[in-house]
Structures are given as structure tokens and as C-alpha cells.
XYZ file of N, CA, C and O in Angstrom:
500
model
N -1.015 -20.719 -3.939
C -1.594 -19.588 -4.643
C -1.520 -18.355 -3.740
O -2.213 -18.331 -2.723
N -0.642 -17.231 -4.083
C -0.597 -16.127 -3.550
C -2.004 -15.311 -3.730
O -2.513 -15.169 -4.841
N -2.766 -14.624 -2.154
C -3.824 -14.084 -2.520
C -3.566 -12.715 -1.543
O -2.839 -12.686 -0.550
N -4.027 -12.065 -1.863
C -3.862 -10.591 -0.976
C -5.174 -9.804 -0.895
O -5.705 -9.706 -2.001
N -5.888 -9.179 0.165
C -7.084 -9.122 0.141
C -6.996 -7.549 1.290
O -6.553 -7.507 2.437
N -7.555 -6.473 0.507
C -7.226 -5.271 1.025
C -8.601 -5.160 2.022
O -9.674 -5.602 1.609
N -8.479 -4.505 3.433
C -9.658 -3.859 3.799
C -9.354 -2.470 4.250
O -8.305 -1.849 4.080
N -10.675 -2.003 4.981
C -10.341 -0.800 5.514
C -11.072 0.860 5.057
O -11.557 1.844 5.616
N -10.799 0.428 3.865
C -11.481 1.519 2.967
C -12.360 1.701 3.340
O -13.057 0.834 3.868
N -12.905 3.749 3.128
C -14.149 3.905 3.235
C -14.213 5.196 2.748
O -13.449 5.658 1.900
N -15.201 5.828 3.328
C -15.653 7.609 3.161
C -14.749 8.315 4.513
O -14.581 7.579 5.485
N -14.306 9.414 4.552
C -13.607 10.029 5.286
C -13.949 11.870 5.280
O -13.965 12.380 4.160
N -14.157 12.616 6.251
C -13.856 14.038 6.017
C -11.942 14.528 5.707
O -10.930 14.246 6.349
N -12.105 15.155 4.740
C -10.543 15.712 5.166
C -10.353 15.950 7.237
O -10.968 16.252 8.260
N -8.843 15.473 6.620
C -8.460 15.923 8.311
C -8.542 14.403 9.188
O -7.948 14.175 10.242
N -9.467 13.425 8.425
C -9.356 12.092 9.244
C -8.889 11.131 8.838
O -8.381 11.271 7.725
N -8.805 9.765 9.440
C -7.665 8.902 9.200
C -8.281 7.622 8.976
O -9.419 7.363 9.366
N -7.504 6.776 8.319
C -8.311 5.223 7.615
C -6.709 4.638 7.969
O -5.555 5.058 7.895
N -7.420 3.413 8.393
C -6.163 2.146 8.750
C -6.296 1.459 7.468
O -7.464 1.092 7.339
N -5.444 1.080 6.292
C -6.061 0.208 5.227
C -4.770 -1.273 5.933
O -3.576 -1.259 6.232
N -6.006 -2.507 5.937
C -5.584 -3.735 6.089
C -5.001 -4.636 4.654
O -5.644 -4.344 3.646
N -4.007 -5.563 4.457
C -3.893 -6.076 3.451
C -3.532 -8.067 3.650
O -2.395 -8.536 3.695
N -4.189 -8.486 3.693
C -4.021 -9.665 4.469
C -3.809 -10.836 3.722
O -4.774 -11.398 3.204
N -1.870 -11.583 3.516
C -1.398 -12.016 2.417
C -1.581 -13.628 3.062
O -1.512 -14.044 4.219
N -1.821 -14.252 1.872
C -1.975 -15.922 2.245
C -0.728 -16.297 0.754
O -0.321 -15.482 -0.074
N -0.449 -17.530 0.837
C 0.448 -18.242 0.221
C 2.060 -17.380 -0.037
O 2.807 -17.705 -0.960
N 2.321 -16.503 0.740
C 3.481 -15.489 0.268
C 3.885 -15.073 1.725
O 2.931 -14.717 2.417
N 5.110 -15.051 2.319
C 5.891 -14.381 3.479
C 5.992 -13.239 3.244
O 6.774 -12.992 2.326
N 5.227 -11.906 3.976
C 5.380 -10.866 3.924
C 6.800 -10.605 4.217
O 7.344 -10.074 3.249
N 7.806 -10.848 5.492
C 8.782 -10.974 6.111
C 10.233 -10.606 4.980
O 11.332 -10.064 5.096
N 9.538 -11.187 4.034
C 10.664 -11.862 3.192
C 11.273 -11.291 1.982
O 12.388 -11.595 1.557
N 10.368 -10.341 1.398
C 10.077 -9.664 0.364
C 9.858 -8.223 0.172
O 9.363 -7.937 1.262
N 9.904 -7.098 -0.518
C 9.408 -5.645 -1.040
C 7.698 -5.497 -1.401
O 7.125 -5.517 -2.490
N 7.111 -5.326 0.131
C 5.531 -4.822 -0.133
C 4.965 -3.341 -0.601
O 5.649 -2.373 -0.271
N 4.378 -3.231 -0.965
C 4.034 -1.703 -1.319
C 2.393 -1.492 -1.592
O 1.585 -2.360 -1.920
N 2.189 -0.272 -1.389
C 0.460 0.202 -1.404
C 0.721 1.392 -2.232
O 1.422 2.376 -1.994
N -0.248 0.978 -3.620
C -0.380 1.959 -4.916
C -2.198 2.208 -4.690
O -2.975 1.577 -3.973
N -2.505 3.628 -5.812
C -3.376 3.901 -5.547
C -3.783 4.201 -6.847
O -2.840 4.366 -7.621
N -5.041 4.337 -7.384
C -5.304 5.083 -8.528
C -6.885 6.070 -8.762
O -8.062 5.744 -8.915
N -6.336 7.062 -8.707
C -7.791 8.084 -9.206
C -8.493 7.892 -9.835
O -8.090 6.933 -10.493
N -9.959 8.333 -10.348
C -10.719 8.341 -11.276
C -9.608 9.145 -12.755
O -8.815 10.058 -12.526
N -9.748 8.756 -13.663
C -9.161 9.480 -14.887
C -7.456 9.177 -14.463
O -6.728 9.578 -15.371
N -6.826 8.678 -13.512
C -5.507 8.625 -13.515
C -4.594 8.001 -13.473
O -4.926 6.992 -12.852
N -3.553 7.929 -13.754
C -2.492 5.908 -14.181
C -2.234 5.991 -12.313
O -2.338 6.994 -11.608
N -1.917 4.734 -11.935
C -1.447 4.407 -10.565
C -0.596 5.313 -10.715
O -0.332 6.083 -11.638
N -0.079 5.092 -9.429
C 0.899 6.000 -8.705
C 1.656 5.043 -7.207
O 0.859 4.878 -6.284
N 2.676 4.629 -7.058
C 3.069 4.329 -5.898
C 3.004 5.179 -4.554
O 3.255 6.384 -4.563
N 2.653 4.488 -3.395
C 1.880 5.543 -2.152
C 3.201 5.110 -1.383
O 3.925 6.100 -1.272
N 3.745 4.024 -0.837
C 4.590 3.830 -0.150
C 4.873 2.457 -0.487
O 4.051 1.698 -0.999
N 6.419 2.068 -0.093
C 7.021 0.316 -0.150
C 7.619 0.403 1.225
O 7.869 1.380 1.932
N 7.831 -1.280 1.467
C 8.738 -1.588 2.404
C 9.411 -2.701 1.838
O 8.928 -3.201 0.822
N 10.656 -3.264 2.428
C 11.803 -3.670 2.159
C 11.390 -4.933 3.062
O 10.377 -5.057 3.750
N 12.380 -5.777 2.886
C 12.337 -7.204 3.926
C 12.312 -6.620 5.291
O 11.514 -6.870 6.195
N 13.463 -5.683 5.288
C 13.930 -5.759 6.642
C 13.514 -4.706 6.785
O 14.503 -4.216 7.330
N 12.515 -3.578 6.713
C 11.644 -2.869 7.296
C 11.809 -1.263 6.234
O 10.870 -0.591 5.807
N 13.196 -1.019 6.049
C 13.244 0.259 5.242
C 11.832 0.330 4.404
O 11.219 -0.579 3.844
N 11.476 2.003 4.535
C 10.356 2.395 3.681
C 10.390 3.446 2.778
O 11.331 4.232 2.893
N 9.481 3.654 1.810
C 10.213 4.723 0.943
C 8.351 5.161 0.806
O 7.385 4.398 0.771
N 8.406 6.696 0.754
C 7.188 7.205 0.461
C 6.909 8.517 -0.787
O 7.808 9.093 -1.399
N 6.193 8.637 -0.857
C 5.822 8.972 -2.048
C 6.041 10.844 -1.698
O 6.505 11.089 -0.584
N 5.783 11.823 -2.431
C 6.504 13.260 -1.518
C 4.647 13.381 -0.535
O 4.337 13.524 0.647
N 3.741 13.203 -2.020
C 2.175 13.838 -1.491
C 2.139 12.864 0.108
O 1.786 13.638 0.998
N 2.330 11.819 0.519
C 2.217 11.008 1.898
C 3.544 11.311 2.898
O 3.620 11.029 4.094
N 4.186 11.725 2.372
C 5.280 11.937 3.257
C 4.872 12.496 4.922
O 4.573 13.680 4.770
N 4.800 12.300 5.738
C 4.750 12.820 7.361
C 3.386 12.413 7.404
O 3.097 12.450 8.600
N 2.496 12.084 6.826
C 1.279 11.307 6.990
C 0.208 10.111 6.871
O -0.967 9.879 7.158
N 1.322 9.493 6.275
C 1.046 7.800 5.795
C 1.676 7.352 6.217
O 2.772 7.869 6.000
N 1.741 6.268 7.023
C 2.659 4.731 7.588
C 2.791 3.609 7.036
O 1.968 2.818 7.497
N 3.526 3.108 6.160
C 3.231 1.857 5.598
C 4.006 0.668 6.976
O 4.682 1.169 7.874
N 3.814 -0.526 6.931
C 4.307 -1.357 8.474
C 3.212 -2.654 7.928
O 2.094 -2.674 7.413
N 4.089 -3.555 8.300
C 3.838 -4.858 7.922
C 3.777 -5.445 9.558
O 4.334 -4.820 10.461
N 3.128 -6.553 9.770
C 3.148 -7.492 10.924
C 3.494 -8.951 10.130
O 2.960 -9.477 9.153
N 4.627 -9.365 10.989
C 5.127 -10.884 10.512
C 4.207 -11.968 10.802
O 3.807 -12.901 10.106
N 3.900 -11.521 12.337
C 2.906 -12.622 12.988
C 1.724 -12.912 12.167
O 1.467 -14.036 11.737
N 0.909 -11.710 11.934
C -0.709 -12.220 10.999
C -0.134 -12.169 9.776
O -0.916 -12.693 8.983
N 1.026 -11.728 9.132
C 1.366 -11.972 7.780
C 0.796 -10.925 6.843
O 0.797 -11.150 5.632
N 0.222 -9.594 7.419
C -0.513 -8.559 7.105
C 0.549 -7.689 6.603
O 1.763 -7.857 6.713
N -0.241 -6.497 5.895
C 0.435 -5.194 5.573
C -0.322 -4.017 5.885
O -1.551 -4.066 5.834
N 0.316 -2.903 6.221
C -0.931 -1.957 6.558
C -0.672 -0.913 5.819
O 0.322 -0.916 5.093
N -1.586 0.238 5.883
C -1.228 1.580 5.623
C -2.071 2.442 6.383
O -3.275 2.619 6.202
N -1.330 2.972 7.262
C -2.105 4.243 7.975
C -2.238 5.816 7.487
O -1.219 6.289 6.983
N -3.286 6.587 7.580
C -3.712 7.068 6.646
C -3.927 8.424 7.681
O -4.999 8.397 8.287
N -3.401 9.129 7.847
C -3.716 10.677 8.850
C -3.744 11.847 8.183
O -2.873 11.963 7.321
N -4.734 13.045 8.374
C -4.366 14.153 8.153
C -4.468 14.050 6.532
O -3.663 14.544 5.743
N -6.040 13.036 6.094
C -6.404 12.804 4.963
C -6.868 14.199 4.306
O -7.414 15.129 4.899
N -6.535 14.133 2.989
C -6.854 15.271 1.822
C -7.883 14.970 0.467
O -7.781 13.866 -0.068
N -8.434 15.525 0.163
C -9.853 15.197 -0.875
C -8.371 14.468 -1.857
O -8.551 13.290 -2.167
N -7.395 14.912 -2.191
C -7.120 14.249 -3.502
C -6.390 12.755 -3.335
O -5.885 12.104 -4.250
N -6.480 12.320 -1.679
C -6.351 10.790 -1.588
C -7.497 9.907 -2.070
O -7.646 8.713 -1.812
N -8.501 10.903 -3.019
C -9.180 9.565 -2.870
C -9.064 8.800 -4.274
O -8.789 9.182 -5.411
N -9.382 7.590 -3.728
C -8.633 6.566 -5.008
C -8.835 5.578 -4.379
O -9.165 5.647 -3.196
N -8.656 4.205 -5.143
C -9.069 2.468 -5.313
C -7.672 2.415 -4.667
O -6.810 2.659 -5.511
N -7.059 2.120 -3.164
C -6.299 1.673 -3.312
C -5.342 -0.110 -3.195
O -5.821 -0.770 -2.273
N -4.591 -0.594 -3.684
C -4.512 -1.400 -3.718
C -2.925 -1.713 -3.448
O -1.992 -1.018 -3.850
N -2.793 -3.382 -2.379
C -1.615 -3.765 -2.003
C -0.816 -4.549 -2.852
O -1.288 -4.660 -3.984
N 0.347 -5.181 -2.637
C 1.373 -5.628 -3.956
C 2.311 -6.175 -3.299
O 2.773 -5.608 -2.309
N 2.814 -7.492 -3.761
C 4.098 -8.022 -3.720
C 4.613 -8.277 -4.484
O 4.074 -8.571 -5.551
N 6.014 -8.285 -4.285
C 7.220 -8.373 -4.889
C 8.071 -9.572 -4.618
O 8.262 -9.922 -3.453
N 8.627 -10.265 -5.693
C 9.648 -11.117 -5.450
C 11.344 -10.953 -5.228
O 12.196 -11.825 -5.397
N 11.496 -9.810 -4.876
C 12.581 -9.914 -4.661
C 12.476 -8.972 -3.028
O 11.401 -8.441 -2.746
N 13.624 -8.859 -2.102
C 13.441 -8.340 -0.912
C 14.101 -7.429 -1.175
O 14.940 -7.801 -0.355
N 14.541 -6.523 -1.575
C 14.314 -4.969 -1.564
C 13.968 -4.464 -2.597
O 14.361 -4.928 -3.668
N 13.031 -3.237 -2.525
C 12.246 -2.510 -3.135
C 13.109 -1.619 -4.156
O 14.197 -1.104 -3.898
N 12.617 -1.564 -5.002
C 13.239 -0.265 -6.149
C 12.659 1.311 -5.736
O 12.346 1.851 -4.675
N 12.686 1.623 -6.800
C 12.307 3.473 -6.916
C 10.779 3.351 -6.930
O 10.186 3.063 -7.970
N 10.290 3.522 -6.035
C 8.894 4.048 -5.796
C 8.144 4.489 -7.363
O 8.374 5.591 -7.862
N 7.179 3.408 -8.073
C 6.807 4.012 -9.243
C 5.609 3.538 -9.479
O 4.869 3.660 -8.503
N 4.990 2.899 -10.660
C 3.141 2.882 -10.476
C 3.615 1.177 -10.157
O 2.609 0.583 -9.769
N 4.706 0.340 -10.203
C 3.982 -1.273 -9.771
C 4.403 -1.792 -10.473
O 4.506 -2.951 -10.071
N 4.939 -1.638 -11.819
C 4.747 -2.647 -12.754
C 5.429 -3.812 -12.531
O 5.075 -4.823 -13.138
N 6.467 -3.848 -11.666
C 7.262 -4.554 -11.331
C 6.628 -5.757 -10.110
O 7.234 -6.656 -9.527
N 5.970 -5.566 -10.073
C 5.502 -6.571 -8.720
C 4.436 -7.563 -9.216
O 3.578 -7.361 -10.076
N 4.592 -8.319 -8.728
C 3.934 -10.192 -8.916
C 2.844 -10.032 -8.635
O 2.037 -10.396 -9.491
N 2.444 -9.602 -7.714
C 0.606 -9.815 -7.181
C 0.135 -9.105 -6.555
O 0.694 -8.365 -5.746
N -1.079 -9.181 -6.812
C -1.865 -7.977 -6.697
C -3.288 -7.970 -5.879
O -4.015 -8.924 -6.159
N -3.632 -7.345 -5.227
C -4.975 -7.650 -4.551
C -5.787 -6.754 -5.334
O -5.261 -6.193 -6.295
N -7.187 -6.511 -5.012
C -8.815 -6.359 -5.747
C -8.330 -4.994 -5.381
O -7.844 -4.551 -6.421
N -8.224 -4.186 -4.525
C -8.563 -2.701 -4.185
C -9.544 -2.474 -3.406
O -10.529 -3.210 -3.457
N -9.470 -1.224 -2.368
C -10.222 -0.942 -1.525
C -10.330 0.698 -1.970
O -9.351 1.357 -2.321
N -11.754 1.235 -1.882
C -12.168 2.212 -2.048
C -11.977 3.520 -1.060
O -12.647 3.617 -0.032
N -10.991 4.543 -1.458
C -11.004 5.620 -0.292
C -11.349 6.842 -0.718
O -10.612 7.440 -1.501
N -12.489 7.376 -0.276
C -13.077 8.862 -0.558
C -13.001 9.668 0.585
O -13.812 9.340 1.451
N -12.307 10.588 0.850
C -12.298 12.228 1.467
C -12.914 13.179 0.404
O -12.744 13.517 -0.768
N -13.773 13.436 1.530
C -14.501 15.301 1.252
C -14.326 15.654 1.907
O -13.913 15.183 2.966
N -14.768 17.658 1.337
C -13.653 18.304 1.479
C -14.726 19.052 3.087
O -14.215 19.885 3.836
């Protein structure tokens, strides 16, 4: 049973930074197209960033030069680093796998197998 379990989330001032953890059991991160989507109050997901088997990443334009997406093989984790946060990051966000090893066009998810609960991220302003 594939389970994925986000942490990290919290309250933030603009300007500061959140590590979000995603920590996959029954599924090889290594192996596959991971990605971290997010969704607003009132708004459909949105893809934040993916990665590829072999590390390629693709980001979204609003995260571009300030989000890290990076997986660790060893704990089997996914991350997303979060810098130079803005009030309109905030959103439920949530991690995702994919069955196939490379990623498509960055879009809200629909395409991906499993899904973790979501972790809560609020910046003020």
C-alpha cells in the first residue's frame, strides 16, 4: 500500500522559508515522476514543481528561483524548499506520485496515482 505523508507546514511572515517534508512508504521515490501541487482557498490545484527519475525538475513560473523541489533516495523522502515566501503561497499543499518515470507538462495532477493528506501553508503579509 502506497502511503505518502506531508510535513512541514506552518504560518510564515512573507520573506521566510518552510522546508515541506513528504515521506513515501510502499513506492520507490528513485524510480518514478514526484511532484508538489498546492491549492488556495476558492481555487482548482495548480502544479508547484515535479521531478523526473533521474532528477530533471520543472517549476511552475510563480516558484521559479525560489522553490526547490529534491528528493532523497536513502529516506525515500521528497522535499520542497520554500524561500523568499509571498502571502499568495498560501495553500494546503500536497505531494504526488506518478507511475511512470518522467514527468509531463507541469499541470493540477490529474495524472498521478497517489496522493498524500496535505500540509497547511500560510504567509502574512
Amino acid at each position: 500500500q502506497v502511503q505518502l505523508v506531508e510535513s512541514g507546514g506552518g504560518s510564515v511572515q512573507a520573506g521566510g522559508s518552510l522546508r515541506l517534508s513528504c515521506a513515501v512508504s510502499g513506492y520507490t521515490v528513485k524510480s518514478y515522476c514526484m511532484g508538489w501541487f498546492r491549492q488556495a482557498p476558492g481555487k482548482p490545484r495548480e502544479g508547484v514543481a515535479n521531478i523526473n527519475s533521474d532528477g530533471i525538475t520543472t517549476y511552475a513560473d510563480p516558484v521559479k528561483g525560489r522553490f526547490t523541489i529534491s528528493k532523497d533516495i536513502d529516506k525515500n523522502s521528497l522535499y520542497l524548499q520554500m524561500d523568499s515566501l509571498k502571502p499568495e503561497a498560501t495553500a494546503v499543499y500536497y505531494c504526488a506520485a506518478d507511475r511512470v518515470p518522467r514527468c509531463g507538462i507541469l499541470t493540477a495532477g490529474y495524472e498521478f496515482n497517489y496522493w498524500g493528506t496535505g500540509t497547511q501553508v500560510t504567509v502574512s503579509s
